[in-house]
């Protein structure tokens, strides 16, 4: 399991600094009309096209499917010399959003003992888009009006990262989580599933 260092997170006047975004039409939400209960898988490495709804960006690295020796199963590997230039992002269309109302994000990720970061964009009840970025190379939590960056400690081997988006939104911004808009995974890791 993973632990996020959020000890310093307090409630402050930050939510007042963020100007609400213009009310957007919801037709761009991918899962808006999907019945959402339990979990909604957005990436499964065993599927025939695991990155069908994802966009890929690769510079000085690779994104490929391979068999992981620990679990003897197909996984997706994202590797790059620079974490910011090699990643997958969902949805693939930058004008669309996920529209997932479920407040938990779960990722099954392998620790490759290299720099790794991921990012989740959510919408809160103030109609503000907030980004949460977790990385294994950062030591302190920083809350800014539109982005909260935080450290992440991964155990050796495979990890199940459980991210309570509702709790994080409330603790970082004092607002209520409405929905998940985008998920972005950067080098370096192996992915089994995201839901």
mmCIF file of N, CA and C in Angstrom, residues 3 9 16 23 30 75 81 101 167 195:
data_model
loop_
_atom_site.group_PDB
_atom_site.id
_atom_site.type_symbol
_atom_site.label_atom_id
_atom_site.label_comp_id
_atom_site.label_asym_id
_atom_site.label_seq_id
_atom_site.Cartn_x
_atom_site.Cartn_y
_atom_site.Cartn_z
ATOM 1 N N UNK A 3 1.456 5.420 1.120
ATOM 2 C CA UNK A 3 1.077 6.443 2.083
ATOM 3 C C UNK A 3 1.440 7.800 1.511
ATOM 4 N N UNK A 9 -1.110 19.552 5.543
ATOM 5 C CA UNK A 9 -2.286 20.099 4.874
ATOM 6 C C UNK A 9 -3.242 20.716 5.866
ATOM 7 N N UNK A 16 -10.573 30.711 -1.721
ATOM 8 C CA UNK A 16 -11.079 32.012 -2.166
ATOM 9 C C UNK A 16 -10.223 32.589 -3.298
ATOM 10 N N UNK A 23 -18.932 27.919 -16.494
ATOM 11 C CA UNK A 23 -19.746 26.691 -16.500
ATOM 12 C C UNK A 23 -19.649 26.059 -17.890
ATOM 13 N N UNK A 30 -16.947 11.581 -20.803
ATOM 14 C CA UNK A 30 -16.977 10.240 -21.377
ATOM 15 C C UNK A 30 -17.940 9.279 -20.684
ATOM 16 N N UNK A 75 1.586 -6.574 -18.491
ATOM 17 C CA UNK A 75 1.487 -5.267 -17.829
ATOM 18 C C UNK A 75 1.921 -4.199 -18.831
ATOM 19 N N UNK A 81 13.562 8.908 -19.742
ATOM 20 C CA UNK A 81 14.659 9.563 -19.025
ATOM 21 C C UNK A 81 14.162 10.784 -18.263
ATOM 22 N N UNK A 101 -17.908 10.036 -11.310
ATOM 23 C CA UNK A 101 -18.361 10.599 -10.030
ATOM 24 C C UNK A 101 -17.838 9.816 -8.827
ATOM 25 N N UNK A 167 -11.754 13.083 0.055
ATOM 26 C CA UNK A 167 -11.042 13.485 1.270
ATOM 27 C C UNK A 167 -9.921 14.483 0.947
ATOM 28 N N UNK A 195 -8.624 1.908 -11.816
ATOM 29 C CA UNK A 195 -10.093 1.989 -11.759
ATOM 30 C C UNK A 195 -10.530 2.943 -10.666
#
